[in-house]
Coordinates of C-alpha atoms and ligand atoms in Angstrom, one line a residue:
M214 CA -34.7 35.1 4.2
T215 CA -31.2 34.1 3.6
G216 CA -31.2 35.7 0.3
L217 CA -31.2 32.3 -1.2
F218 CA -34.8 31.6 -1.7
E219 CA -37.6 33.6 -3.2
G220 CA -41.2 32.6 -2.5
N221 CA -42.8 30.0 -0.3
I222 CA -41.0 26.8 0.6
C223 CA -41.9 23.2 1.1
V224 CA -39.3 21.2 3.1
T225 CA -39.4 17.5 2.4
G226 CA -37.3 14.4 3.4
L227 CA -35.7 12.6 0.6
Q228 CA -34.8 9.3 2.3
W229 CA -36.7 7.3 5.0
G230 CA -37.2 10.1 7.6
D231 CA -35.0 11.8 10.2
E232 CA -33.0 13.8 7.7
G233 CA -32.9 16.8 9.9
K234 CA -36.1 18.5 8.6
G235 CA -36.8 20.0 12.1
K236 CA -33.4 21.7 12.2
I237 CA -33.7 23.1 8.7
V238 CA -37.3 24.3 9.0
D239 CA -36.2 26.0 12.2
F240 CA -33.3 27.6 10.4
L241 CA -35.4 28.7 7.5
T242 CA -38.0 30.2 9.8
E243 CA -35.8 33.0 10.8
H244 CA -37.3 35.0 8.0
A245 CA -40.7 33.3 7.7
D246 CA -44.1 34.4 8.8
V247 CA -45.9 31.0 8.8
V248 CA -45.0 27.4 9.3
V249 CA -47.5 24.6 8.3
R250 CA -47.5 20.9 9.2
Y251 CA -49.5 19.1 6.5
C252 CA -49.0 15.3 6.9
G253 CA -48.6 12.5 9.4
G254 CA -49.0 12.7 13.1
A255 CA -47.1 12.0 16.3
N256 CA -45.1 9.4 14.4
A257 CA -42.9 12.3 13.4
G258 CA -40.2 13.4 15.7
H259 CA -38.4 16.7 14.7
S260 CA -35.5 18.0 16.8
V261 CA -34.3 21.4 17.0
K262 CA -31.3 22.8 19.1
I263 CA -31.6 26.4 20.2
G264 CA -28.9 27.9 22.4
G265 CA -28.0 24.6 23.9
E266 CA -31.6 23.6 24.6
K267 CA -32.9 20.6 22.7
Y268 CA -36.6 20.2 21.8
A269 CA -38.4 17.4 20.0
T270 CA -41.7 18.1 18.4
H271 CA -44.2 15.4 17.2
L272 CA -47.2 17.5 16.2
L273 CA -46.3 21.2 16.8
P274 CA -44.8 22.9 13.8
V275 CA -41.2 24.0 14.8
G276 CA -42.2 27.7 14.1
V277 CA -43.4 27.8 17.7
F278 CA -39.8 28.4 18.7
R279 CA -39.7 31.7 16.7
P280 CA -41.7 34.5 18.4
G281 CA -44.0 36.2 15.9
V282 CA -44.4 33.1 13.6
M283 CA -47.9 31.7 13.0
N284 CA -48.2 27.9 13.1
L285 CA -50.8 25.9 11.3
I286 CA -51.7 22.3 11.8
A287 CA -53.4 21.6 8.5
N288 CA -56.1 19.1 7.4
G289 CA -53.6 16.5 6.2
V290 CA -52.4 15.8 9.7
V291 CA -53.8 13.1 12.1
L292 CA -53.9 14.8 15.5
D293 CA -53.6 12.9 18.9
P294 CA -54.8 15.5 21.3
E295 CA -53.1 13.8 24.2
V296 CA -49.7 14.3 22.5
L297 CA -50.6 17.8 21.4
F298 CA -51.5 19.0 24.9
R299 CA -48.5 17.2 26.4
E300 CA -46.3 18.9 23.9
I301 CA -47.9 22.4 24.5
D302 CA -47.6 21.9 28.3
E303 CA -43.9 20.7 28.1
F304 CA -42.8 23.7 25.9
T305 CA -44.8 26.3 27.7
G306 CA -43.2 25.0 31.0
R307 CA -39.8 25.6 29.3
G308 CA -40.7 29.2 28.4
V309 CA -41.9 28.8 24.8
A310 CA -45.0 30.9 24.2
I311 CA -47.8 28.7 22.6
S312 CA -51.4 30.1 22.5
P313 CA -54.2 30.6 19.9
Q314 CA -52.3 33.7 18.9
N315 CA -49.5 31.6 17.2
L316 CA -51.2 28.2 16.7
R317 CA -54.3 27.5 14.6
I318 CA -55.6 23.9 13.9
S319 CA -57.7 22.9 11.0
Y320 CA -61.4 21.9 11.8
K321 CA -60.9 19.3 9.1
T322 CA -57.9 17.6 10.8
H323 CA -58.7 14.0 11.6
L324 CA -58.1 12.6 15.2
V325 CA -56.1 9.7 16.5
M326 CA -58.3 8.0 19.0
P327 CA -57.2 5.5 21.7
Y328 CA -58.7 2.6 19.6
H329 CA -56.4 3.6 16.8
K330 CA -53.4 3.2 19.0
A331 CA -54.8 -0.2 20.3
E332 CA -55.3 -1.4 16.8
D333 CA -51.8 -0.3 15.5
A334 CA -50.3 -2.2 18.5
G335 CA -52.6 -5.3 18.0
R336 CA -51.9 -5.6 14.3
E337 CA -48.2 -5.2 14.8
S338 CA -48.0 -7.8 17.6
A339 CA -50.2 -10.2 15.6
A340 CA -48.2 -9.8 12.4
E341 CA -45.5 -12.4 13.2
G342 CA -42.6 -11.6 10.9
S343 CA -44.5 -9.4 8.5
A344 CA -44.9 -6.4 11.0
I345 CA -44.2 -3.0 9.5
G346 CA -42.3 -1.8 12.5
T347 CA -44.7 1.1 13.0
T348 CA -44.3 3.7 15.7
R349 CA -47.6 2.4 17.2
R350 CA -49.0 5.9 17.4
G351 CA -52.2 4.8 15.7
I352 CA -51.4 6.5 12.4
G353 CA -52.5 3.8 9.9
P354 CA -55.8 3.0 11.7
A355 CA -56.6 6.8 11.9
Y356 CA -56.0 7.3 8.2
A357 CA -58.0 4.2 7.4
D358 CA -61.0 5.6 9.4
K359 CA -60.6 8.9 7.4
M360 CA -61.0 6.9 4.2
H361 CA -63.9 4.8 5.7
R362 CA -65.6 8.1 6.5
T363 CA -68.5 6.9 8.7
T364 CA -66.3 5.9 11.5
A365 CA -63.9 9.0 11.4
I366 CA -63.7 11.8 13.9
R367 CA -62.4 15.2 13.0
V368 CA -61.4 18.1 15.1
A369 CA -64.8 19.8 14.3
D370 CA -66.6 16.9 15.8
L371 CA -65.1 17.6 19.2
L372 CA -67.1 20.8 19.3
H373 CA -70.4 19.0 19.2
E374 CA -70.5 17.2 22.4
E375 CA -73.8 15.3 22.2
K376 CA -73.1 14.1 18.8
L377 CA -69.7 13.0 19.8
R378 CA -71.1 11.0 22.8
E379 CA -73.5 9.2 20.4
R380 CA -70.8 8.4 17.8
L381 CA -68.2 7.3 20.3
S382 CA -70.7 4.9 22.0
K383 CA -71.4 3.2 18.6
I384 CA -67.7 3.2 17.3
V385 CA -66.1 2.0 20.5
T386 CA -68.7 -0.8 21.0
D387 CA -68.1 -2.1 17.5
R388 CA -64.4 -1.9 17.9
N389 CA -64.4 -3.7 21.2
K390 CA -66.1 -6.7 19.5
V391 CA -63.5 -6.8 16.7
F392 CA -60.5 -6.3 19.1
K393 CA -61.7 -9.1 21.4
V394 CA -61.9 -11.6 18.5
L395 CA -58.7 -10.5 16.8
Y396 CA -56.4 -9.5 19.5
D397 CA -58.1 -10.7 22.7
M398 CA -58.0 -7.2 24.0
P399 CA -60.0 -6.0 27.1
P400 CA -62.8 -3.6 26.1
L401 CA -62.2 0.1 26.0
D402 CA -64.6 2.3 28.0
W403 CA -66.4 4.6 25.6
K404 CA -67.9 6.8 28.5
E405 CA -64.5 7.5 29.9
M406 CA -63.2 8.2 26.4
F407 CA -66.0 10.5 25.7
E408 CA -65.3 12.5 28.9
T409 CA -61.6 12.8 28.1
Y410 CA -62.3 13.9 24.4
R411 CA -65.0 16.3 25.5
D412 CA -62.4 18.0 27.7
Y413 CA -60.0 18.0 24.8
G414 CA -62.6 19.6 22.7
R415 CA -63.1 22.4 25.2
R416 CA -59.4 23.0 25.4
I417 CA -58.8 22.8 21.7
A418 CA -61.8 25.1 20.8
P419 CA -59.9 28.4 20.8
Y420 CA -57.3 27.0 18.4
V421 CA -59.7 25.7 15.8
D422 CA -59.9 27.5 12.5
D423 CA -60.3 27.1 8.8
T424 CA -56.6 26.8 8.0
S425 CA -57.0 26.5 4.2
H426 CA -58.8 29.8 4.2
L427 CA -56.1 31.4 6.4
L428 CA -53.4 30.1 4.0
L429 CA -55.1 31.8 1.1
E430 CA -55.2 35.0 3.0
Y431 CA -51.6 34.7 4.0
I432 CA -50.7 34.1 0.3
K433 CA -52.6 37.2 -0.8
Q434 CA -50.7 39.2 1.8
N435 CA -47.4 37.9 0.5
K436 CA -46.5 36.3 3.9
R437 CA -43.6 33.9 3.8
I438 CA -44.7 30.4 4.3
V439 CA -42.7 27.3 5.1
Y440 CA -44.4 23.9 4.8
E441 CA -42.9 21.5 7.3
G442 CA -42.9 18.1 5.7
A443 CA -42.8 15.1 8.0
H444 CA -41.5 11.6 7.2
A445 CA -40.1 11.4 3.6
A446 CA -40.7 10.6 0.0
L447 CA -39.6 7.0 0.4
L448 CA -42.1 6.5 3.3
D449 CA -45.0 8.0 1.1
V450 CA -48.0 5.7 1.0
D451 CA -48.2 5.9 -2.8
H452 CA -44.6 6.4 -3.9
G453 CA -42.5 4.9 -1.1
T454 CA -41.3 1.4 -0.5
Y455 CA -44.7 0.0 0.1
P456 CA -45.9 -1.7 2.3
Y457 CA -43.0 -0.4 4.5
V458 CA -44.2 3.1 4.5
T459 CA -46.4 5.4 6.6
S460 CA -50.0 6.0 5.8
S461 CA -49.9 9.6 4.5
S462 CA -48.9 11.4 1.3
C463 CA -45.7 12.5 2.9
S464 CA -43.6 13.2 -0.2
G465 CA -43.6 16.9 -1.3
L466 CA -46.5 16.1 -3.5
G467 CA -48.8 15.7 -0.5
V468 CA -48.4 19.4 0.5
F469 CA -51.3 20.5 -1.7
T470 CA -54.0 18.2 -0.5
G471 CA -52.6 18.2 3.0
S472 CA -52.8 21.9 3.4
G473 CA -55.1 23.3 0.7
A474 CA -52.3 25.4 -0.8
P475 CA -52.7 26.2 -4.5
P476 CA -50.1 24.4 -6.6
M477 CA -48.5 27.6 -8.1
S478 CA -48.1 29.1 -4.6
I479 CA -45.1 27.0 -3.7
P480 CA -42.1 27.6 -6.1
N481 CA -39.4 26.1 -3.8
F482 CA -39.2 22.5 -2.8
I483 CA -36.1 22.0 -0.6
G484 CA -35.2 18.4 -0.2
I485 CA -33.3 17.3 3.0
M486 CA -31.0 14.4 2.8
K487 CA -28.4 13.1 5.2
A488 CA -24.9 12.3 4.1
Y489 CA -25.6 8.6 4.6
S490 CA -28.8 6.6 4.9
T491 CA -31.0 5.5 7.8
R492 CA -34.2 3.7 8.3
V493 CA -36.3 2.8 11.3
G494 CA -38.7 -0.2 11.3
G495 CA -38.9 -2.9 8.6
G496 CA -38.5 -2.8 4.8
P497 CA -35.7 -3.1 2.1
F498 CA -32.6 -1.1 2.6
P499 CA -30.1 -1.8 -0.2
T500 CA -27.1 0.0 1.2
E501 CA -27.6 -1.0 4.9
Q502 CA -24.4 -1.6 6.8
D503 CA -25.2 -4.0 9.6
N504 CA -21.6 -4.0 10.8
N505 CA -18.9 -1.7 12.1
I506 CA -19.6 1.0 9.6
G507 CA -23.2 1.1 10.5
N508 CA -22.4 1.1 14.2
Y509 CA -19.9 4.0 13.7
I510 CA -22.5 6.1 12.0
R511 CA -25.2 5.2 14.5
E512 CA -23.0 6.3 17.5
R513 CA -21.5 9.4 15.9
G514 CA -24.9 10.5 14.5
N515 CA -26.9 9.5 17.6
E516 CA -29.1 7.6 15.3
Y517 CA -31.8 6.5 17.7
G518 CA -35.5 7.3 17.0
T519 CA -36.8 10.7 18.2
T520 CA -40.2 9.2 18.8
T521 CA -39.5 5.6 19.8
R522 CA -35.8 5.6 20.8
R523 CA -35.3 2.5 18.5
P524 CA -31.8 2.2 17.1
R525 CA -32.0 3.4 13.4
R526 CA -30.6 1.1 10.8
C527 CA -27.6 2.8 9.1
G528 CA -25.8 2.5 5.7
W529 CA -24.1 4.3 2.8
F530 CA -25.6 7.1 0.8
D531 CA -28.0 5.7 -1.8
A532 CA -27.9 8.2 -4.8
V533 CA -30.3 6.0 -6.8
A534 CA -33.1 6.2 -4.2
V535 CA -32.5 10.0 -3.6
R536 CA -32.5 10.8 -7.3
Y537 CA -35.9 9.1 -7.5
S538 CA -37.2 11.3 -4.6
V539 CA -35.7 14.4 -6.1
E540 CA -37.5 13.8 -9.4
L541 CA -40.8 12.8 -7.8
C542 CA -41.0 15.9 -5.7
G543 CA -39.7 18.4 -8.2
I544 CA -36.9 19.4 -5.8
T545 CA -35.4 22.8 -6.6
S546 CA -32.6 22.7 -4.1
I547 CA -31.1 20.4 -1.5
C548 CA -29.9 20.7 2.1
L549 CA -27.3 18.0 2.9
T550 CA -27.3 17.3 6.7
L551 CA -25.1 15.4 9.2
L552 CA -22.0 15.7 7.0
D553 CA -19.9 16.0 10.3
V554 CA -21.0 12.4 11.2
L555 CA -18.8 10.9 8.4
S556 CA -15.5 12.5 9.6
G557 CA -12.9 9.8 10.6
L558 CA -13.7 7.2 7.9
D559 CA -10.9 6.4 5.5
H560 CA -13.2 5.8 2.6
L561 CA -16.9 6.6 1.8
Q562 CA -19.0 4.5 -0.4
V563 CA -21.9 5.9 -2.4
C564 CA -24.4 3.7 -4.2
T565 CA -24.7 4.9 -7.9
G566 CA -26.7 2.0 -9.3
Y567 CA -28.5 -1.2 -8.6
K568 CA -27.8 -4.6 -10.1
Y569 CA -30.8 -6.8 -10.4
R570 CA -30.6 -10.5 -11.6
G571 CA -27.4 -9.7 -13.5
N572 CA -28.5 -6.4 -15.2
R573 CA -28.2 -2.8 -14.1
L574 CA -31.6 -1.4 -13.2
P575 CA -32.3 1.8 -15.2
A576 CA -33.9 3.6 -12.1
F577 CA -35.1 3.1 -8.5
R578 CA -38.0 0.7 -8.0
A579 CA -40.3 1.3 -5.1
D580 CA -41.2 -2.3 -5.0
M581 CA -40.1 -4.3 -2.1
D582 CA -39.6 -7.6 -3.8
T583 CA -37.2 -6.0 -6.4
L584 CA -35.4 -3.8 -3.8
A585 CA -34.9 -6.8 -1.5
E586 CA -32.9 -8.5 -4.3
V587 CA -30.9 -5.6 -5.7
E588 CA -27.1 -5.4 -5.2
P589 CA -25.8 -1.9 -4.8
I590 CA -23.1 -0.7 -7.2
Y591 CA -20.7 1.4 -5.2
E592 CA -18.3 4.2 -6.0
T593 CA -15.5 4.9 -3.4
L594 CA -14.6 8.4 -2.4
P595 CA -11.8 9.5 0.0
G596 CA -12.8 10.3 3.6
W597 CA -11.5 13.1 5.8
N598 CA -10.6 13.5 9.5
G599 CA -11.3 16.0 12.3
N600 CA -14.3 17.9 13.6
I601 CA -15.8 19.9 10.9
S602 CA -18.7 21.3 13.0
G603 CA -16.9 24.6 13.6
C604 CA -16.5 25.5 9.8
R605 CA -18.6 28.5 8.9
R606 CA -17.9 28.6 5.2
F607 CA -18.2 25.7 2.7
E608 CA -14.6 26.5 1.5
E609 CA -13.4 25.8 5.1
L610 CA -14.4 22.2 4.8
P611 CA -11.7 19.6 4.1
R612 CA -11.1 19.2 0.3
E613 CA -12.4 15.6 0.5
A614 CA -15.7 16.7 2.2
Q615 CA -16.2 19.4 -0.5
Q616 CA -15.6 16.7 -3.1
Y617 CA -18.1 14.4 -1.5
V618 CA -20.8 17.1 -1.5
K619 CA -20.1 18.0 -5.2
R620 CA -20.2 14.3 -6.2
L621 CA -23.6 13.6 -4.4
E622 CA -25.0 16.8 -6.1
T623 CA -24.1 15.5 -9.5
L624 CA -25.5 12.0 -8.7
V625 CA -28.9 13.1 -7.3
G626 CA -29.5 15.8 -9.9
A627 CA -30.3 18.9 -7.9
P628 CA -28.1 21.7 -6.4
I629 CA -26.9 21.3 -2.8
K630 CA -27.3 24.9 -1.6
M631 CA -27.0 24.2 2.1
V632 CA -24.8 21.9 4.2
S633 CA -25.5 21.2 7.8
I634 CA -22.6 20.1 10.0
G635 CA -24.1 20.1 13.5
P636 CA -27.5 20.3 15.2
E637 CA -27.3 24.0 16.1
R638 CA -28.7 26.8 13.9
S639 CA -25.2 28.2 13.4
A640 CA -23.8 24.9 12.0
T641 CA -25.4 25.6 8.6
L642 CA -23.4 26.5 5.6
I643 CA -24.9 28.3 2.6
R644 CA -23.3 27.7 -0.8
Ligands
GDP721 P1 -36.2 15.0 11.3 O1 -37.3 14.0 11.7 O2 -36.0 15.0 9.9 O3 -36.5 16.4 11.9 O4 -34.9 14.5 12.1 P2 -34.7 14.1 13.6 O5 -34.8 15.3 14.4 O6 -35.6 12.9 13.9 O7 -33.3 13.5 13.5 C1 -32.1 14.3 13.1 C2 -31.1 14.4 14.3 O8 -29.9 14.9 13.8 C3 -31.6 15.3 15.4 O9 -31.0 14.7 16.6 C4 -30.9 16.6 15.1 O10 -30.7 17.4 16.2 C5 -29.6 16.1 14.5 N1 -29.0 16.9 13.5 C6 -29.6 17.7 12.4 N2 -28.7 18.2 11.6 C7 -27.5 17.7 12.0 C8 -26.2 17.9 11.6 O11 -25.9 18.5 10.5 N3 -25.2 17.3 12.3 C9 -25.4 16.6 13.4 N4 -24.4 16.0 14.0 N5 -26.7 16.4 13.9 C10 -27.7 17.0 13.2
IMO722 P1 -39.9 12.0 10.7 O1 -40.9 13.1 10.4 C1 -38.5 7.8 10.4 C2 -41.6 4.8 9.8 C3 -41.8 3.9 11.0 C4 -42.2 2.7 10.3 C5 -43.1 3.2 9.2 C6 -44.6 3.1 9.5 O2 -39.4 12.1 12.1 O3 -38.8 11.9 9.7 P2 -46.1 4.5 11.2 O4 -46.1 4.6 12.7 O5 -46.0 5.8 10.4 O6 -47.3 3.7 10.7 O7 -44.8 3.6 10.9 O8 -42.7 4.5 9.0 N1 -41.7 6.3 10.1 C7 -40.7 7.1 10.2 N2 -39.4 6.8 10.2 N3 -38.9 9.1 10.6 C8 -40.3 9.4 10.6 O9 -40.7 10.7 10.7 C9 -41.2 8.3 10.5 N4 -42.5 8.3 10.5 C10 -42.8 7.0 10.2 O10 -40.6 3.8 11.7 O11 -41.1 2.0 9.7
MG723 MG1 -37.5 12.4 13.0

């Protein structure tokens, strides 16, 4: 490892996603043996840039880009086999080795089915003004079926073809009735779906494993494990800005149920936060800058969704929100990303408190009605100019940039041990 971290690491987003988790997990993986995805599905989009090549993963752990690293898709993920195989085919076509030798998938992982995607789209289109702005990847309906239990399909079920046929005929026939009434949708063909998923089952079989058991073995063998969080604390279904969240436990807290890792086996929780804020989809966003500042950040930071290409909403750094995430997840150190994007602004604003109905709120409130009304209290810090992406030591950064980092560290309450100043592996400063 970099000499910075001892023991296993969980990487988790501290804002509303897209903090650069993919880049940082890839960076940390240089000295890791295993990378584990434990929550969410193909709604995630993690980018890595290696030697000028850019890759975006939705389901595959980014450890696939490091030869010799084992990758696990754990039980907490909802897996869309269509996306999985598309991703495997794309990357292997580009020379990345992916096989059952370096990828294992939990038999407990739930599947995203075509009717989940249809329902996600149907609900969003019918929501009229109260849509969540989902990625329409079927995530919410897949997790809902997991909780319903009798209508869920797991990876293990793909391996029992006759039972799968029976269950699909029943589930799809029932869904078709509901979709017709609610969304006036044409019926889905369960026979065709069965054949497609039967073939996925045959293809996935060599990858299927008991990943929780594998993890326990790896822990006994003192292998270095990096847990690749998807989404972020503020999108967590329990602790995020509900209902404008995703449907999984995607704060660092979800790593235990999502993977089967014993709590004491992960001493390091590295929070990833960008030097400003972004959000895709609906929901309250107190420091949003729907103006020239927001546009400046969006263009310099290329803030367009990795999964949906939607323009991301952009705003100033919100230290109140991030402090909440830091405390929630027990963050032990922070990586600050995309600092280079802020170059060229005269002044930077940082939200240090919220005013609500005339009073200062004592802490963040993950409640959309309160958040929609709060007024951010800002502190102004001096900006800096020039391209900082070439710096290779923290001390080489302009004095104002160093000051900005130090101020954020104090405000959010955890040490910033890494600073990212570009998408490549080399543009990462260790403090
Ligand atoms: P993730 O979902 O958290 O993995 O983040 P995304 O990959 O969706 O979005 C982050 C974007 O920022 C990607 O395009 C990365 O290549 C890019 N990126 C990551 N770190 C940096 C950085 O420090 N500076 C710049 N300019 N880009 C970065
Ligand atoms: P990564 O891992 C940013 C957002 C969606 C939407 C809400 C619910 O790349 O950081 P869903 O399809 O999950 O039901 O949508 O959650 N969302 C993300 N936003 N980055 C992500 O993942 C996201 N995953 C979900 O935009 O607002
Ligand atoms: Mg992303």
